[in-house]
Amino acid sequence: MLELHEIETFYGDSQALFGVSIAVAAGEAVALLGRNGMGKTTTVRSIIGVRAPRRGTVRIAGQDVTGWPSHRIARLGVGLVPEGREIFPTLTVRENLLVTARTRGAGAWTLDRVFDLFPRLSQRAGQFGNRLSGGEQQMLAIGRALMINPDLLVLDEATEGLAPLVRAEIWAVLAQLKAERLAILVIDKDVHALAQLVDRHYVIEKGRIVWSGQSDALLADIELLHTRLGV
Ligand code: ATP
């Protein structure tokens, strides 16, 4: 579903990514881990076309999309839950969900399916985005990403700053989406929750992938957790 091959991404003259390669297969869930400022969000921006890499390639569903504008990449089936959520504050919950809707065949995501997934959004369907709690906004951001009927869901900070009960609900929803074979690339600080959810992890440091492997290897590597992730 996703293949980054040795991408190098810059902000002006300042290089943020140095040859980052990441792959997510169809139906696979993968985590991108790293401390603050290491390049996680820049990797996401490179995937979704907000900041095209200067070198290297981005492939989505086998197609080279390097340099494509974001709206074309989204239309290929990439749903983004951005850092900070970016809910439209003056649209209602229902309107926030409908603006991104993109229909596709049977089994597609609809308003009703999103409301089944997050019953709280259903109760608040007529509320404006800026009247929601942080947890409700994150549910809405996930619902909005699903409404484009993605083949790949990218979450930049899945549960950051949320209360424990809401976090648990979001991890459970992501497990459900994974069980439905949606490909997922997820960023979060909660290494233990990620280890339960995903198949593989990449650790990024100063714009380079410094480790990759499965959950049991990650959790067993105390040195890695301590020095590279501050756990
Ligand atoms: P965080 O967890 O704090 O969001 P991150 O791992 O997502 O961190 P990035 O936001 O990708 O890290 O930042 C990677 C590097 O790129 C950092 O050195 C950061 O200062 C730099 N950077 C990020 N955004 C910009 C920008 N808009 N302009 C210039 N430099 C930037």
mmCIF file of N, CA and C in Angstrom, residues 25-157:
data_model
loop_
_atom_site.group_PDB
_atom_site.id
_atom_site.type_symbol
_atom_site.label_atom_id
_atom_site.label_comp_id
_atom_site.label_asym_id
_atom_site.label_seq_id
_atom_site.Cartn_x
_atom_site.Cartn_y
_atom_site.Cartn_z
ATOM 1 N N ALA A 25 2.363 -2.953 4.012
ATOM 2 C CA ALA A 25 1.657 -3.839 3.069
ATOM 3 C C ALA A 25 0.146 -3.696 3.245
ATOM 4 N N ALA A 26 -0.609 -4.149 2.268
ATOM 5 C CA ALA A 26 -2.068 -4.145 2.389
ATOM 6 C C ALA A 26 -2.454 -4.944 3.625
ATOM 7 N N GLY A 27 -3.351 -4.392 4.438
ATOM 8 C CA GLY A 27 -3.825 -5.096 5.621
ATOM 9 C C GLY A 27 -2.859 -5.092 6.795
ATOM 10 N N GLU A 28 -1.738 -4.391 6.639
ATOM 11 C CA GLU A 28 -0.733 -4.393 7.712
ATOM 12 C C GLU A 28 -0.837 -3.104 8.534
ATOM 13 N N ALA A 29 -0.546 -3.207 9.842
ATOM 14 C CA ALA A 29 -0.467 -2.007 10.681
ATOM 15 C C ALA A 29 0.982 -1.832 11.115
ATOM 16 N N VAL A 30 1.487 -0.607 10.945
ATOM 17 C CA VAL A 30 2.895 -0.306 11.187
ATOM 18 C C VAL A 30 2.979 0.966 12.019
ATOM 19 N N ALA A 31 3.924 0.994 12.969
ATOM 20 C CA ALA A 31 4.113 2.192 13.799
ATOM 21 C C ALA A 31 5.387 2.917 13.390
ATOM 22 N N LEU A 32 5.325 4.240 13.491
ATOM 23 C CA LEU A 32 6.522 5.068 13.323
ATOM 24 C C LEU A 32 6.777 5.742 14.668
ATOM 25 N N LEU A 33 7.904 5.384 15.273
ATOM 26 C CA LEU A 33 8.222 5.854 16.619
ATOM 27 C C LEU A 33 9.418 6.794 16.589
ATOM 28 N N GLY A 34 9.465 7.670 17.569
ATOM 29 C CA GLY A 34 10.620 8.553 17.680
ATOM 30 C C GLY A 34 10.279 9.692 18.612
ATOM 31 N N ARG A 35 11.325 10.281 19.203
ATOM 32 C CA ARG A 35 11.077 11.396 20.115
ATOM 33 C C ARG A 35 10.696 12.651 19.328
ATOM 34 N N ASN A 36 10.383 13.730 20.059
ATOM 35 C CA ASN A 36 9.955 14.971 19.409
ATOM 36 C C ASN A 36 11.014 15.491 18.444
ATOM 37 N N GLY A 37 10.556 15.991 17.323
ATOM 38 C CA GLY A 37 11.440 16.657 16.380
ATOM 39 C C GLY A 37 12.336 15.730 15.582
ATOM 40 N N MET A 38 12.037 14.452 15.563
ATOM 41 C CA MET A 38 12.922 13.491 14.885
ATOM 42 C C MET A 38 12.549 13.275 13.416
ATOM 43 N N GLY A 39 11.330 13.700 13.029
ATOM 44 C CA GLY A 39 10.971 13.599 11.610
ATOM 45 C C GLY A 39 9.703 12.820 11.320
ATOM 46 N N LYS A 40 8.912 12.522 12.355
ATOM 47 C CA LYS A 40 7.696 11.717 12.131
ATOM 48 C C LYS A 40 6.672 12.499 11.294
ATOM 49 N N THR A 41 6.382 13.727 11.732
ATOM 50 C CA THR A 41 5.385 14.520 11.002
ATOM 51 C C THR A 41 5.883 14.857 9.594
ATOM 52 N N THR A 42 7.178 15.085 9.456
ATOM 53 C CA THR A 42 7.723 15.368 8.120
ATOM 54 C C THR A 42 7.544 14.151 7.217
ATOM 55 N N THR A 43 7.678 12.953 7.792
ATOM 56 C CA THR A 43 7.443 11.732 7.004
ATOM 57 C C THR A 43 5.996 11.693 6.539
ATOM 58 N N VAL A 44 5.075 12.015 7.446
ATOM 59 C CA VAL A 44 3.648 12.040 7.080
ATOM 60 C C VAL A 44 3.405 13.079 5.984
ATOM 61 N N ARG A 45 3.982 14.270 6.166
ATOM 62 C CA ARG A 45 3.795 15.325 5.150
ATOM 63 C C ARG A 45 4.332 14.886 3.797
ATOM 64 N N SER A 46 5.414 14.101 3.812
ATOM 65 C CA SER A 46 5.985 13.614 2.545
ATOM 66 C C SER A 46 5.048 12.612 1.888
ATOM 67 N N ILE A 47 4.409 11.777 2.713
ATOM 68 C CA ILE A 47 3.490 10.761 2.172
ATOM 69 C C ILE A 47 2.290 11.427 1.515
ATOM 70 N N ILE A 48 1.735 12.418 2.208
ATOM 71 C CA ILE A 48 0.457 12.982 1.726
ATOM 72 C C ILE A 48 0.646 14.148 0.759
ATOM 73 N N GLY A 49 1.881 14.444 0.427
ATOM 74 C CA GLY A 49 2.126 15.434 -0.620
ATOM 75 C C GLY A 49 2.123 16.875 -0.157
ATOM 76 N N VAL A 50 2.117 17.092 1.164
ATOM 77 C CA VAL A 50 2.175 18.466 1.667
ATOM 78 C C VAL A 50 3.601 19.006 1.541
ATOM 79 N N ARG A 51 4.562 18.119 1.688
ATOM 80 C CA ARG A 51 5.970 18.505 1.519
ATOM 81 C C ARG A 51 6.659 17.408 0.720
ATOM 82 N N ALA A 52 6.719 17.615 -0.570
ATOM 83 C CA ALA A 52 7.261 16.564 -1.448
ATOM 84 C C ALA A 52 8.743 16.366 -1.182
ATOM 85 N N PRO A 53 9.190 15.117 -1.149
ATOM 86 C CA PRO A 53 10.627 14.877 -0.979
ATOM 87 C C PRO A 53 11.418 15.392 -2.185
ATOM 88 N N ARG A 54 12.620 15.854 -1.903
ATOM 89 C CA ARG A 54 13.468 16.362 -2.987
ATOM 90 C C ARG A 54 14.136 15.199 -3.719
ATOM 91 N N ARG A 55 14.399 14.136 -2.966
ATOM 92 C CA ARG A 55 14.941 12.919 -3.581
ATOM 93 C C ARG A 55 14.207 11.714 -3.026
ATOM 94 N N GLY A 56 14.285 10.604 -3.765
ATOM 95 C CA GLY A 56 13.601 9.383 -3.343
ATOM 96 C C GLY A 56 12.186 9.321 -3.915
ATOM 97 N N THR A 57 11.492 8.224 -3.643
ATOM 98 C CA THR A 57 10.150 8.068 -4.216
ATOM 99 C C THR A 57 9.122 7.678 -3.166
ATOM 100 N N VAL A 58 7.882 8.117 -3.425
ATOM 101 C CA VAL A 58 6.723 7.739 -2.614
ATOM 102 C C VAL A 58 5.793 6.947 -3.533
ATOM 103 N N ARG A 59 5.524 5.698 -3.161
ATOM 104 C CA ARG A 59 4.587 4.882 -3.945
ATOM 105 C C ARG A 59 3.388 4.542 -3.083
ATOM 106 N N ILE A 60 2.204 4.706 -3.663
ATOM 107 C CA ILE A 60 0.970 4.332 -2.975
ATOM 108 C C ILE A 60 0.211 3.384 -3.885
ATOM 109 N N ALA A 61 -0.141 2.241 -3.330
ATOM 110 C CA ALA A 61 -0.815 1.198 -4.118
ATOM 111 C C ALA A 61 -0.059 0.942 -5.428
ATOM 112 N N GLY A 62 1.255 0.945 -5.338
ATOM 113 C CA GLY A 62 2.091 0.610 -6.494
ATOM 114 C C GLY A 62 2.338 1.767 -7.453
ATOM 115 N N GLN A 63 1.689 2.908 -7.192
ATOM 116 C CA GLN A 63 1.810 4.045 -8.101
ATOM 117 C C GLN A 63 2.792 5.076 -7.555
ATOM 118 N N ASP A 64 3.688 5.548 -8.422
ATOM 119 C CA ASP A 64 4.643 6.573 -8.000
ATOM 120 C C ASP A 64 3.914 7.919 -7.903
ATOM 121 N N VAL A 65 3.762 8.430 -6.676
ATOM 122 C CA VAL A 65 3.007 9.679 -6.467
ATOM 123 C C VAL A 65 3.931 10.817 -6.029
ATOM 124 N N THR A 66 5.239 10.598 -6.161
ATOM 125 C CA THR A 66 6.188 11.624 -5.722
ATOM 126 C C THR A 66 5.887 12.941 -6.442
ATOM 127 N N GLY A 67 5.700 13.999 -5.644
ATOM 128 C CA GLY A 67 5.446 15.312 -6.231
ATOM 129 C C GLY A 67 3.981 15.587 -6.556
ATOM 130 N N TRP A 68 3.120 14.603 -6.346
ATOM 131 C CA TRP A 68 1.684 14.844 -6.603
ATOM 132 C C TRP A 68 1.108 15.785 -5.538
ATOM 133 N N PRO A 69 0.103 16.596 -5.900
ATOM 134 C CA PRO A 69 -0.561 17.413 -4.871
ATOM 135 C C PRO A 69 -1.397 16.534 -3.934
ATOM 136 N N SER A 70 -1.608 17.041 -2.718
ATOM 137 C CA SER A 70 -2.295 16.250 -1.676
ATOM 138 C C SER A 70 -3.664 15.735 -2.096
ATOM 139 N N HIS A 71 -4.439 16.566 -2.795
ATOM 140 C CA HIS A 71 -5.819 16.127 -3.081
ATOM 141 C C HIS A 71 -5.817 14.908 -4.002
ATOM 142 N N ARG A 72 -4.817 14.837 -4.907
ATOM 143 C CA ARG A 72 -4.751 13.650 -5.794
ATOM 144 C C ARG A 72 -4.335 12.419 -5.001
ATOM 145 N N ILE A 73 -3.424 12.616 -4.048
ATOM 146 C CA ILE A 73 -2.973 11.480 -3.232
ATOM 147 C C ILE A 73 -4.124 10.990 -2.354
ATOM 148 N N ALA A 74 -4.886 11.931 -1.776
ATOM 149 C CA ALA A 74 -6.040 11.539 -0.947
ATOM 150 C C ALA A 74 -7.020 10.717 -1.777
ATOM 151 N N ARG A 75 -7.237 11.139 -3.021
ATOM 152 C CA ARG A 75 -8.188 10.438 -3.880
ATOM 153 C C ARG A 75 -7.750 9.019 -4.211
ATOM 154 N N LEU A 76 -6.453 8.760 -4.094
ATOM 155 C CA LEU A 76 -5.969 7.385 -4.300
ATOM 156 C C LEU A 76 -6.364 6.473 -3.145
ATOM 157 N N GLY A 77 -6.818 7.075 -2.036
ATOM 158 C CA GLY A 77 -7.269 6.255 -0.914
ATOM 159 C C GLY A 77 -6.378 6.354 0.316
ATOM 160 N N VAL A 78 -5.857 7.565 0.581
ATOM 161 C CA VAL A 78 -5.069 7.778 1.794
ATOM 162 C C VAL A 78 -5.866 8.674 2.730
ATOM 163 N N GLY A 79 -6.247 8.147 3.878
ATOM 164 C CA GLY A 79 -6.989 8.916 4.874
ATOM 165 C C GLY A 79 -6.018 9.396 5.940
ATOM 166 N N LEU A 80 -6.054 10.689 6.235
ATOM 167 C CA LEU A 80 -5.116 11.247 7.213
ATOM 168 C C LEU A 80 -5.846 11.733 8.460
ATOM 169 N N VAL A 81 -5.322 11.353 9.629
ATOM 170 C CA VAL A 81 -5.733 11.942 10.903
ATOM 171 C C VAL A 81 -4.559 12.815 11.333
ATOM 172 N N PRO A 82 -4.659 14.135 11.087
ATOM 173 C CA PRO A 82 -3.467 14.978 11.273
ATOM 174 C C PRO A 82 -3.195 15.305 12.730
ATOM 175 N N GLU A 83 -1.947 15.634 13.010
ATOM 176 C CA GLU A 83 -1.582 16.148 14.328
ATOM 177 C C GLU A 83 -2.432 17.399 14.569
ATOM 178 N N GLY A 84 -3.052 17.517 15.731
ATOM 179 C CA GLY A 84 -3.893 18.695 16.001
ATOM 180 C C GLY A 84 -5.306 18.589 15.453
ATOM 181 N N ARG A 85 -5.601 17.490 14.766
ATOM 182 C CA ARG A 85 -6.949 17.085 14.329
ATOM 183 C C ARG A 85 -7.569 17.901 13.204
ATOM 184 N N GLU A 86 -7.390 19.240 13.249
ATOM 185 C CA GLU A 86 -7.872 20.098 12.154
ATOM 186 C C GLU A 86 -9.344 19.876 11.796
ATOM 187 N N ILE A 87 -10.152 19.809 12.845
ATOM 188 C CA ILE A 87 -11.601 19.752 12.658
ATOM 189 C C ILE A 87 -12.084 21.124 12.177
ATOM 190 N N PHE A 88 -13.074 21.154 11.280
ATOM 191 C CA PHE A 88 -13.640 22.449 10.882
ATOM 192 C C PHE A 88 -14.512 22.944 12.034
ATOM 193 N N PRO A 89 -14.133 24.068 12.681
ATOM 194 C CA PRO A 89 -14.806 24.463 13.923
ATOM 195 C C PRO A 89 -16.238 24.916 13.731
ATOM 196 N N THR A 90 -16.548 25.499 12.558
ATOM 197 C CA THR A 90 -17.892 26.053 12.381
ATOM 198 C C THR A 90 -18.789 25.140 11.556
ATOM 199 N N LEU A 91 -18.338 23.906 11.316
ATOM 200 C CA LEU A 91 -19.209 22.897 10.712
ATOM 201 C C LEU A 91 -19.652 21.933 11.803
ATOM 202 N N THR A 92 -20.824 21.364 11.627
ATOM 203 C CA THR A 92 -21.290 20.372 12.598
ATOM 204 C C THR A 92 -20.517 19.071 12.407
ATOM 205 N N VAL A 93 -20.718 18.159 13.366
ATOM 206 C CA VAL A 93 -20.093 16.838 13.272
ATOM 207 C C VAL A 93 -20.484 16.183 11.948
ATOM 208 N N ARG A 94 -21.785 16.225 11.650
ATOM 209 C CA ARG A 94 -22.257 15.587 10.410
ATOM 210 C C ARG A 94 -21.605 16.233 9.193
ATOM 211 N N GLU A 95 -21.525 17.574 9.196
ATOM 212 C CA GLU A 95 -20.923 18.276 8.047
ATOM 213 C C GLU A 95 -19.432 17.976 7.932
ATOM 214 N N ASN A 96 -18.744 17.909 9.074
ATOM 215 C CA ASN A 96 -17.317 17.565 9.053
ATOM 216 C C ASN A 96 -17.094 16.215 8.381
ATOM 217 N N LEU A 97 -18.017 15.294 8.635
ATOM 218 C CA LEU A 97 -17.883 13.951 8.047
ATOM 219 C C LEU A 97 -18.229 13.959 6.566
ATOM 220 N N LEU A 98 -19.207 14.777 6.201
ATOM 221 C CA LEU A 98 -19.675 14.729 4.809
ATOM 222 C C LEU A 98 -18.740 15.447 3.841
ATOM 223 N N VAL A 99 -17.944 16.414 4.360
ATOM 224 C CA VAL A 99 -17.093 17.158 3.410
ATOM 225 C C VAL A 99 -16.056 16.266 2.723
ATOM 226 N N THR A 100 -15.607 15.210 3.402
ATOM 227 C CA THR A 100 -14.568 14.388 2.770
ATOM 228 C C THR A 100 -15.138 13.146 2.105
ATOM 229 N N ALA A 101 -16.449 12.930 2.223
ATOM 230 C CA ALA A 101 -17.034 11.660 1.770
ATOM 231 C C ALA A 101 -16.678 11.362 0.320
ATOM 232 N N ARG A 102 -16.292 10.123 0.093
ATOM 233 C CA ARG A 102 -15.930 9.660 -1.250
ATOM 234 C C ARG A 102 -16.452 8.236 -1.338
ATOM 235 N N THR A 103 -17.442 8.002 -2.159
ATOM 236 C CA THR A 103 -18.061 6.670 -2.153
ATOM 237 C C THR A 103 -17.302 5.710 -3.052
ATOM 238 N N ARG A 104 -17.302 4.467 -2.645
ATOM 239 C CA ARG A 104 -16.589 3.425 -3.388
ATOM 240 C C ARG A 104 -17.236 2.089 -3.089
ATOM 241 N N GLY A 105 -17.936 1.534 -4.017
ATOM 242 C CA GLY A 105 -18.394 0.153 -3.976
ATOM 243 C C GLY A 105 -19.042 -0.339 -2.695
ATOM 244 N N ALA A 106 -19.160 -1.637 -2.571
ATOM 245 C CA ALA A 106 -19.807 -2.251 -1.416
ATOM 246 C C ALA A 106 -18.892 -2.185 -0.199
ATOM 247 N N GLY A 107 -19.502 -2.189 0.966
ATOM 248 C CA GLY A 107 -18.719 -2.187 2.205
ATOM 249 C C GLY A 107 -18.088 -0.839 2.491
ATOM 250 N N ALA A 108 -18.533 0.181 1.753
ATOM 251 C CA ALA A 108 -17.915 1.491 1.898
ATOM 252 C C ALA A 108 -18.319 2.138 3.227
ATOM 253 N N TRP A 109 -17.478 3.057 3.680
ATOM 254 C CA TRP A 109 -17.807 3.815 4.887
ATOM 255 C C TRP A 109 -18.891 4.829 4.585
ATOM 256 N N THR A 110 -19.864 4.900 5.467
ATOM 257 C CA THR A 110 -20.961 5.862 5.358
ATOM 258 C C THR A 110 -21.085 6.565 6.709
ATOM 259 N N LEU A 111 -21.920 7.595 6.733
ATOM 260 C CA LEU A 111 -22.194 8.304 7.978
ATOM 261 C C LEU A 111 -22.667 7.306 9.049
ATOM 262 N N ASP A 112 -23.572 6.431 8.676
ATOM 263 C CA ASP A 112 -24.125 5.475 9.642
ATOM 264 C C ASP A 112 -23.044 4.548 10.194
ATOM 265 N N ARG A 113 -22.145 4.101 9.332
ATOM 266 C CA ARG A 113 -21.083 3.201 9.810
ATOM 267 C C ARG A 113 -20.136 3.924 10.764
ATOM 268 N N VAL A 114 -19.837 5.192 10.460
ATOM 269 C CA VAL A 114 -18.969 5.966 11.366
ATOM 270 C C VAL A 114 -19.689 6.180 12.696
ATOM 271 N N PHE A 115 -21.000 6.450 12.651
ATOM 272 C CA PHE A 115 -21.757 6.642 13.891
ATOM 273 C C PHE A 115 -21.854 5.337 14.691
ATOM 274 N N ASP A 116 -21.876 4.202 14.004
ATOM 275 C CA ASP A 116 -21.850 2.909 14.719
ATOM 276 C C ASP A 116 -20.507 2.695 15.403
ATOM 277 N N LEU A 117 -19.451 3.121 14.711
ATOM 278 C CA LEU A 117 -18.099 2.950 15.254
ATOM 279 C C LEU A 117 -17.892 3.851 16.479
ATOM 280 N N PHE A 118 -18.410 5.094 16.382
ATOM 281 C CA PHE A 118 -18.276 6.074 17.474
ATOM 282 C C PHE A 118 -19.664 6.580 17.866
ATOM 283 N N PRO A 119 -20.377 5.868 18.735
ATOM 284 C CA PRO A 119 -21.735 6.294 19.097
ATOM 285 C C PRO A 119 -21.774 7.725 19.652
ATOM 286 N N ARG A 120 -20.688 8.180 20.265
ATOM 287 C CA ARG A 120 -20.688 9.553 20.798
ATOM 288 C C ARG A 120 -20.827 10.589 19.701
ATOM 289 N N LEU A 121 -20.277 10.297 18.539
ATOM 290 C CA LEU A 121 -20.414 11.241 17.420
ATOM 291 C C LEU A 121 -21.861 11.294 16.951
ATOM 292 N N SER A 122 -22.515 10.168 17.023
ATOM 293 C CA SER A 122 -23.917 10.125 16.622
ATOM 294 C C SER A 122 -24.760 11.017 17.540
ATOM 295 N N GLN A 123 -24.469 10.924 18.851
ATOM 296 C CA GLN A 123 -25.213 11.758 19.814
ATOM 297 C C GLN A 123 -24.941 13.243 19.597
ATOM 298 N N ARG A 124 -23.770 13.556 19.046
ATOM 299 C CA ARG A 124 -23.389 14.956 18.897
ATOM 300 C C ARG A 124 -23.410 15.423 17.443
ATOM 301 N N ALA A 125 -24.158 14.709 16.620
ATOM 302 C CA ALA A 125 -24.127 14.937 15.162
ATOM 303 C C ALA A 125 -24.397 16.391 14.752
ATOM 304 N N GLY A 126 -25.227 17.093 15.535
ATOM 305 C CA GLY A 126 -25.586 18.465 15.166
ATOM 306 C C GLY A 126 -24.726 19.525 15.834
ATOM 307 N N GLN A 127 -23.783 19.111 16.660
ATOM 308 C CA GLN A 127 -22.915 20.068 17.374
ATOM 309 C C GLN A 127 -21.826 20.612 16.452
ATOM 310 N N PHE A 128 -21.414 21.847 16.698
ATOM 311 C CA PHE A 128 -20.298 22.389 15.926
ATOM 312 C C PHE A 128 -18.980 21.777 16.405
ATOM 313 N N GLY A 129 -18.047 21.682 15.470
ATOM 314 C CA GLY A 129 -16.739 21.068 15.753
ATOM 315 C C GLY A 129 -16.055 21.667 16.967
ATOM 316 N N ASN A 130 -16.195 22.998 17.141
ATOM 317 C CA ASN A 130 -15.474 23.636 18.254
ATOM 318 C C ASN A 130 -16.162 23.431 19.605
ATOM 319 N N ARG A 131 -17.297 22.726 19.625
ATOM 320 C CA ARG A 131 -17.961 22.438 20.900
ATOM 321 C C ARG A 131 -17.632 21.039 21.408
ATOM 322 N N LEU A 132 -16.767 20.329 20.698
ATOM 323 C CA LEU A 132 -16.466 18.949 21.084
ATOM 324 C C LEU A 132 -15.278 18.889 22.029
ATOM 325 N N SER A 133 -15.237 17.832 22.845
ATOM 326 C CA SER A 133 -14.055 17.591 23.683
ATOM 327 C C SER A 133 -12.915 17.109 22.785
ATOM 328 N N GLY A 134 -11.702 17.078 23.353
ATOM 329 C CA GLY A 134 -10.548 16.608 22.580
ATOM 330 C C GLY A 134 -10.748 15.190 22.066
ATOM 331 N N GLY A 135 -11.310 14.340 22.924
ATOM 332 C CA GLY A 135 -11.533 12.950 22.532
ATOM 333 C C GLY A 135 -12.548 12.852 21.400
ATOM 334 N N GLU A 136 -13.620 13.654 21.516
ATOM 335 C CA GLU A 136 -14.641 13.639 20.456
ATOM 336 C C GLU A 136 -14.062 14.171 19.146
ATOM 337 N N GLN A 137 -13.202 15.184 19.262
ATOM 338 C CA GLN A 137 -12.566 15.718 18.044
ATOM 339 C C GLN A 137 -11.684 14.664 17.378
ATOM 340 N N GLN A 138 -10.986 13.875 18.204
ATOM 341 C CA GLN A 138 -10.124 12.843 17.612
ATOM 342 C C GLN A 138 -10.977 11.759 16.945
ATOM 343 N N MET A 139 -12.090 11.405 17.586
ATOM 344 C CA MET A 139 -13.012 10.439 16.960
ATOM 345 C C MET A 139 -13.507 10.997 15.631
ATOM 346 N N LEU A 140 -13.818 12.290 15.630
ATOM 347 C CA LEU A 140 -14.312 12.912 14.402
ATOM 348 C C LEU A 140 -13.220 12.922 13.325
ATOM 349 N N ALA A 141 -11.985 13.186 13.745
ATOM 350 C CA ALA A 141 -10.876 13.195 12.771
ATOM 351 C C ALA A 141 -10.689 11.804 12.159
ATOM 352 N N ILE A 142 -10.853 10.765 12.985
ATOM 353 C CA ILE A 142 -10.728 9.399 12.459
ATOM 354 C C ILE A 142 -11.915 9.095 11.544
ATOM 355 N N GLY A 143 -13.121 9.483 11.997
ATOM 356 C CA GLY A 143 -14.314 9.261 11.168
ATOM 357 C C GLY A 143 -14.205 9.964 9.827
ATOM 358 N N ARG A 144 -13.699 11.185 9.849
ATOM 359 C CA ARG A 144 -13.550 11.960 8.606
ATOM 360 C C ARG A 144 -12.567 11.280 7.652
ATOM 361 N N ALA A 145 -11.480 10.747 8.223
ATOM 362 C CA ALA A 145 -10.501 10.040 7.378
ATOM 363 C C ALA A 145 -11.129 8.778 6.784
ATOM 364 N N LEU A 146 -12.000 8.118 7.555
ATOM 365 C CA LEU A 146 -12.646 6.901 7.038
ATOM 366 C C LEU A 146 -13.650 7.223 5.929
ATOM 367 N N MET A 147 -14.258 8.428 6.020
ATOM 368 C CA MET A 147 -15.271 8.794 5.023
ATOM 369 C C MET A 147 -14.697 8.933 3.619
ATOM 370 N N ILE A 148 -13.372 9.054 3.496
ATOM 371 C CA ILE A 148 -12.830 9.045 2.129
ATOM 372 C C ILE A 148 -12.648 7.600 1.642
ATOM 373 N N ASN A 149 -13.044 6.668 2.493
ATOM 374 C CA ASN A 149 -12.925 5.240 2.148
ATOM 375 C C ASN A 149 -11.498 4.873 1.772
ATOM 376 N N PRO A 150 -10.607 5.019 2.759
ATOM 377 C CA PRO A 150 -9.188 4.816 2.468
ATOM 378 C C PRO A 150 -8.799 3.339 2.371
ATOM 379 N N ASP A 151 -7.700 3.106 1.672
ATOM 380 C CA ASP A 151 -7.045 1.797 1.723
ATOM 381 C C ASP A 151 -5.883 1.867 2.708
ATOM 382 N N LEU A 152 -5.458 3.110 2.979
ATOM 383 C CA LEU A 152 -4.375 3.339 3.937
ATOM 384 C C LEU A 152 -4.803 4.469 4.866
ATOM 385 N N LEU A 153 -4.739 4.209 6.173
ATOM 386 C CA LEU A 153 -5.057 5.238 7.175
ATOM 387 C C LEU A 153 -3.751 5.655 7.849
ATOM 388 N N VAL A 154 -3.489 6.970 7.867
ATOM 389 C CA VAL A 154 -2.265 7.489 8.483
ATOM 390 C C VAL A 154 -2.676 8.349 9.667
ATOM 391 N N LEU A 155 -2.181 8.000 10.862
ATOM 392 C CA LEU A 155 -2.530 8.770 12.064
ATOM 393 C C LEU A 155 -1.279 9.379 12.661
ATOM 394 N N ASP A 156 -1.249 10.722 12.719
ATOM 395 C CA ASP A 156 -0.124 11.425 13.338
ATOM 396 C C ASP A 156 -0.550 11.778 14.765
ATOM 397 N N GLU A 157 -0.052 11.036 15.727
ATOM 398 C CA GLU A 157 -0.454 11.166 17.135
ATOM 399 C C GLU A 157 -1.899 10.686 17.323
#
